[in-house]
PDB file of C-alpha atoms in Angstrom:
ATOM      1  CA  MET T   7      -7.569  -6.261 -20.572  1.00 68.00           C
ATOM      2  CA  ASN T   8     -11.152  -7.438 -20.120  1.00 82.00           C
ATOM      3  CA  ALA T   9     -14.109  -5.741 -18.296  1.00 85.00           C
ATOM      4  CA  TYR T  10     -13.601  -7.913 -15.220  1.00 85.00           C
ATOM      5  CA  GLN T  11      -9.973  -6.724 -14.881  1.00 91.00           C
ATOM      6  CA  ASP T  12     -11.097  -3.080 -15.281  1.00 93.00           C
ATOM      7  CA  ASP T  13     -13.772  -3.540 -12.588  1.00 95.00           C
ATOM      8  CA  TYR T  14     -11.326  -5.355 -10.257  1.00 95.00           C
ATOM      9  CA  ILE T  15      -8.717  -2.580 -10.728  1.00 96.00           C
ATOM     10  CA  GLN T  16     -11.315   0.042  -9.884  1.00 97.00           C
ATOM     11  CA  TYR T  17     -12.471  -2.021  -6.868  1.00 97.00           C
ATOM     12  CA  ARG T  18      -8.914  -2.185  -5.575  1.00 97.00           C
ATOM     13  CA  LEU T  19      -8.427   1.560  -6.003  1.00 97.00           C
ATOM     14  CA  THR T  20     -11.679   2.245  -4.149  1.00 98.00           C
ATOM     15  CA  ARG T  21     -10.493  -0.043  -1.315  1.00 98.00           C
ATOM     16  CA  ALA T  22      -7.242   1.794  -1.273  1.00 98.00           C
ATOM     17  CA  ARG T  23      -8.865   5.163  -0.895  1.00 98.00           C
ATOM     18  CA  GLU T  24     -11.219   3.843   1.792  1.00 98.00           C
ATOM     19  CA  ALA T  25      -8.300   2.393   3.734  1.00 98.00           C
ATOM     20  CA  LEU T  26      -6.438   5.748   3.498  1.00 98.00           C
ATOM     21  CA  ARG T  27      -9.502   7.644   4.773  1.00 98.00           C
ATOM     22  CA  ALA T  28      -9.762   5.162   7.659  1.00 98.00           C
ATOM     23  CA  ALA T  29      -6.052   5.610   8.433  1.00 98.00           C
ATOM     24  CA  LYS T  30      -6.594   9.337   8.705  1.00 98.00           C
ATOM     25  CA  LEU T  31      -9.555   8.967  11.023  1.00 98.00           C
ATOM     26  CA  LEU T  32      -7.644   6.483  13.159  1.00 98.00           C
ATOM     27  CA  ALA T  33      -4.681   8.833  13.383  1.00 98.00           C
ATOM     28  CA  ASP T  34      -6.971  11.630  14.504  1.00 98.00           C
ATOM     29  CA  ALA T  35      -8.362   9.267  17.202  1.00 98.00           C
ATOM     30  CA  LYS T  36      -4.784   8.363  18.222  1.00 97.00           C
ATOM     31  CA  GLU T  37      -5.463   4.649  17.339  1.00 96.00           C
ATOM     32  CA  TYR T  38      -2.004   4.251  15.877  1.00 96.00           C
ATOM     33  CA  ASN T  39      -1.879   0.427  15.645  1.00 94.00           C
ATOM     34  CA  SER T  40      -4.983   0.309  13.554  1.00 96.00           C
ATOM     35  CA  CYS T  41      -3.792   3.359  11.575  1.00 97.00           C
ATOM     36  CA  VAL T  42      -0.596   1.542  10.595  1.00 96.00           C
ATOM     37  CA  ASN T  43      -2.660  -1.475   9.480  1.00 97.00           C
ATOM     38  CA  ARG T  44      -4.953   0.672   7.285  1.00 98.00           C
ATOM     39  CA  LEU T  45      -1.976   2.624   5.805  1.00 98.00           C
ATOM     40  CA  TYR T  46      -0.345  -0.586   4.713  1.00 98.00           C
ATOM     41  CA  TYR T  47      -3.547  -1.941   3.191  1.00 98.00           C
ATOM     42  CA  ALA T  48      -4.142   1.352   1.322  1.00 98.00           C
ATOM     43  CA  VAL T  49      -0.783   0.935  -0.417  1.00 98.00           C
ATOM     44  CA  PHE T  50      -1.213  -2.823  -0.796  1.00 98.00           C
ATOM     45  CA  TYR T  51      -4.553  -2.514  -2.611  1.00 98.00           C
ATOM     46  CA  ALA T  52      -3.257   0.183  -4.951  1.00 98.00           C
ATOM     47  CA  ILE T  53      -0.229  -1.877  -5.771  1.00 98.00           C
ATOM     48  CA  ASN T  54      -2.417  -4.891  -6.491  1.00 97.00           C
ATOM     49  CA  ALA T  55      -4.373  -2.798  -8.920  1.00 97.00           C
ATOM     50  CA  LEU T  56      -1.162  -1.823 -10.654  1.00 98.00           C
ATOM     51  CA  LEU T  57       0.022  -5.411 -10.781  1.00 97.00           C
ATOM     52  CA  LEU T  58      -3.262  -6.641 -12.214  1.00 96.00           C
ATOM     53  CA  LYS T  59      -3.200  -4.079 -14.997  1.00 95.00           C
ATOM     54  CA  HIS T  60       0.092  -5.609 -16.071  1.00 95.00           C
ATOM     55  CA  GLU T  61      -1.209  -9.161 -15.500  1.00 94.00           C
ATOM     56  CA  TYR T  62       0.916  -9.920 -12.448  1.00 96.00           C
ATOM     57  CA  THR T  63      -0.767 -11.585  -9.466  1.00 94.00           C
ATOM     58  CA  SER T  64       0.210 -13.163  -6.176  1.00 95.00           C
ATOM     59  CA  SER T  65      -1.870 -14.637  -3.405  1.00 93.00           C
ATOM     60  CA  LYS T  66       0.826 -13.709  -0.790  1.00 96.00           C
ATOM     61  CA  HIS T  67       1.843 -10.354   0.541  1.00 96.00           C
ATOM     62  CA  THR T  68       5.550 -11.172   0.042  1.00 96.00           C
ATOM     63  CA  GLY T  69       4.765 -12.112  -3.521  1.00 97.00           C
ATOM     64  CA  VAL T  70       3.118  -8.742  -4.122  1.00 98.00           C
ATOM     65  CA  ARG T  71       6.147  -7.063  -2.690  1.00 97.00           C
ATOM     66  CA  ALA T  72       8.533  -9.044  -4.899  1.00 98.00           C
ATOM     67  CA  LEU T  73       6.556  -8.388  -8.054  1.00 98.00           C
ATOM     68  CA  PHE T  74       6.215  -4.699  -7.336  1.00 98.00           C
ATOM     69  CA  MET T  75       9.923  -4.319  -6.603  1.00 98.00           C
ATOM     70  CA  GLN T  76      10.996  -6.416  -9.637  1.00 98.00           C
ATOM     71  CA  HIS T  77       8.679  -5.057 -12.279  1.00 98.00           C
ATOM     72  CA  PHE T  78       8.077  -1.471 -11.161  1.00 98.00           C
ATOM     73  CA  VAL T  79      10.705  -0.180  -8.742  1.00 98.00           C
ATOM     74  CA  LYS T  80      13.866  -1.831 -10.101  1.00 98.00           C
ATOM     75  CA  THR T  81      12.857  -0.798 -13.618  1.00 97.00           C
ATOM     76  CA  ARG T  82      12.242   2.809 -12.405  1.00 97.00           C
ATOM     77  CA  ILE T  83       8.634   2.856 -13.547  1.00 96.00           C
ATOM     78  CA  ILE T  84       7.834   3.660  -9.925  1.00 97.00           C
ATOM     79  CA  PRO T  85      10.262   5.911  -7.940  1.00 97.00           C
ATOM     80  CA  GLU T  86      12.431   4.086  -5.382  1.00 98.00           C
ATOM     81  CA  GLN T  87      11.007   6.103  -2.507  1.00 98.00           C
ATOM     82  CA  TYR T  88       7.621   4.390  -3.071  1.00 98.00           C
ATOM     83  CA  GLY T  89       9.255   0.989  -2.925  1.00 98.00           C
ATOM     84  CA  GLU T  90      10.909   1.960   0.265  1.00 98.00           C
ATOM     85  CA  LEU T  91       7.582   3.229   1.644  1.00 98.00           C
ATOM     86  CA  PHE T  92       5.847  -0.068   0.859  1.00 98.00           C
ATOM     87  CA  ASN T  93       8.659  -2.057   2.446  1.00 97.00           C
ATOM     88  CA  TYR T  94       8.542   0.132   5.545  1.00 97.00           C
ATOM     89  CA  LEU T  95       4.809  -0.139   5.872  1.00 98.00           C
ATOM     90  CA  PHE T  96       4.948  -3.922   5.400  1.00 97.00           C
ATOM     91  CA  ASP T  97       7.472  -4.271   8.243  1.00 96.00           C
ATOM     92  CA  TYR T  98       5.755  -1.706  10.530  1.00 95.00           C
ATOM     93  CA  ARG T  99       2.374  -3.350  10.046  1.00 96.00           C
ATOM     94  CA  GLN T 100       3.869  -6.749  10.906  1.00 95.00           C
ATOM     95  CA  GLU T 101       5.186  -5.267  14.176  1.00 94.00           C
ATOM     96  CA  SER T 102       2.051  -3.424  14.915  1.00 92.00           C
ATOM     97  CA  ASP T 103      -0.281  -6.342  14.236  1.00 91.00           C
ATOM     98  CA  TYR T 104       1.786  -9.154  15.732  1.00 93.00           C
ATOM     99  CA  ARG T 105       4.310  -7.993  18.258  1.00 92.00           C
ATOM    100  CA  ASP T 106       3.005  -7.899  21.835  1.00 92.00           C
ATOM    101  CA  LEU T 107       3.277  -4.652  23.723  1.00 91.00           C
ATOM    102  CA  PHE T 108       4.251  -2.703  20.541  1.00 91.00           C
ATOM    103  CA  VAL T 109       3.473   0.954  20.681  1.00 91.00           C
ATOM    104  CA  PRO T 110       3.675   2.765  17.345  1.00 92.00           C
ATOM    105  CA  ASP T 111       5.381   6.122  17.368  1.00 94.00           C
ATOM    106  CA  PRO T 112       3.021   8.888  16.129  1.00 96.00           C
ATOM    107  CA  ASP T 113       6.037  10.894  14.931  1.00 96.00           C
ATOM    108  CA  LYS T 114       6.830   8.088  12.517  1.00 94.00           C
ATOM    109  CA  ILE T 115       3.224   7.372  11.505  1.00 95.00           C
ATOM    110  CA  LEU T 116       1.798  10.882  10.812  1.00 96.00           C
ATOM    111  CA  PRO T 117       4.159  11.641   7.920  1.00 97.00           C
ATOM    112  CA  LEU T 118       3.287   8.295   6.383  1.00 97.00           C
ATOM    113  CA  LEU T 119      -0.296   9.530   5.792  1.00 98.00           C
ATOM    114  CA  SER T 120       0.733  12.019   3.128  1.00 98.00           C
ATOM    115  CA  GLN T 121       3.375   9.706   1.684  1.00 98.00           C
ATOM    116  CA  ALA T 122       0.769   6.911   1.283  1.00 98.00           C
ATOM    117  CA  GLU T 123      -1.575   9.448  -0.394  1.00 98.00           C
ATOM    118  CA  GLU T 124       1.187  10.499  -2.809  1.00 98.00           C
ATOM    119  CA  LEU T 125       1.811   6.865  -3.715  1.00 98.00           C
ATOM    120  CA  LEU T 126      -1.951   6.213  -4.314  1.00 98.00           C
ATOM    121  CA  ASP T 127      -2.137   9.326  -6.563  1.00 98.00           C
ATOM    122  CA  PHE T 128       0.990   8.229  -8.476  1.00 98.00           C
ATOM    123  CA  ILE T 129      -0.413   4.727  -9.014  1.00 98.00           C
ATOM    124  CA  THR T 130      -3.817   6.140  -9.970  1.00 97.00           C
ATOM    125  CA  ASP T 131      -2.056   8.316 -12.664  1.00 97.00           C
ATOM    126  CA  LYS T 132      -0.039   5.304 -13.923  1.00 95.00           C
ATOM    127  CA  LEU T 133      -3.240   3.269 -14.240  1.00 95.00           C
ATOM    128  CA  ALA T 134      -4.754   6.053 -16.356  1.00 93.00           C
ATOM    129  CA  GLU T 135      -1.916   5.998 -18.847  1.00 88.00           C
TER     130      GLU T 135
END
């Protein structure tokens, strides 16, 4: 891995942590549509960092999902619960961002904050190996 890749991986992890902090602030403000968006991107950025470390890339969100599932979840490098979380956040963000009159359920969103943080911590640890 070259210095550019290392810098880019760190950039993605920084963006992931920023998005997670924003999600928490948005949840506190009861801005749940935006919270869902930031939660998804927190996980998306961290997964992109993991993919890059292993030299996988995709320019599409669906491609990132497919690579993550194929190379990390199905091989049990990443626990299945985190694959399920990423898939759930992907679908929930799609609804939240694009479906008219969609009202996210705070009872579904609030537990996702700690789950997303766990996934970011897990990926950060994997990247340090």
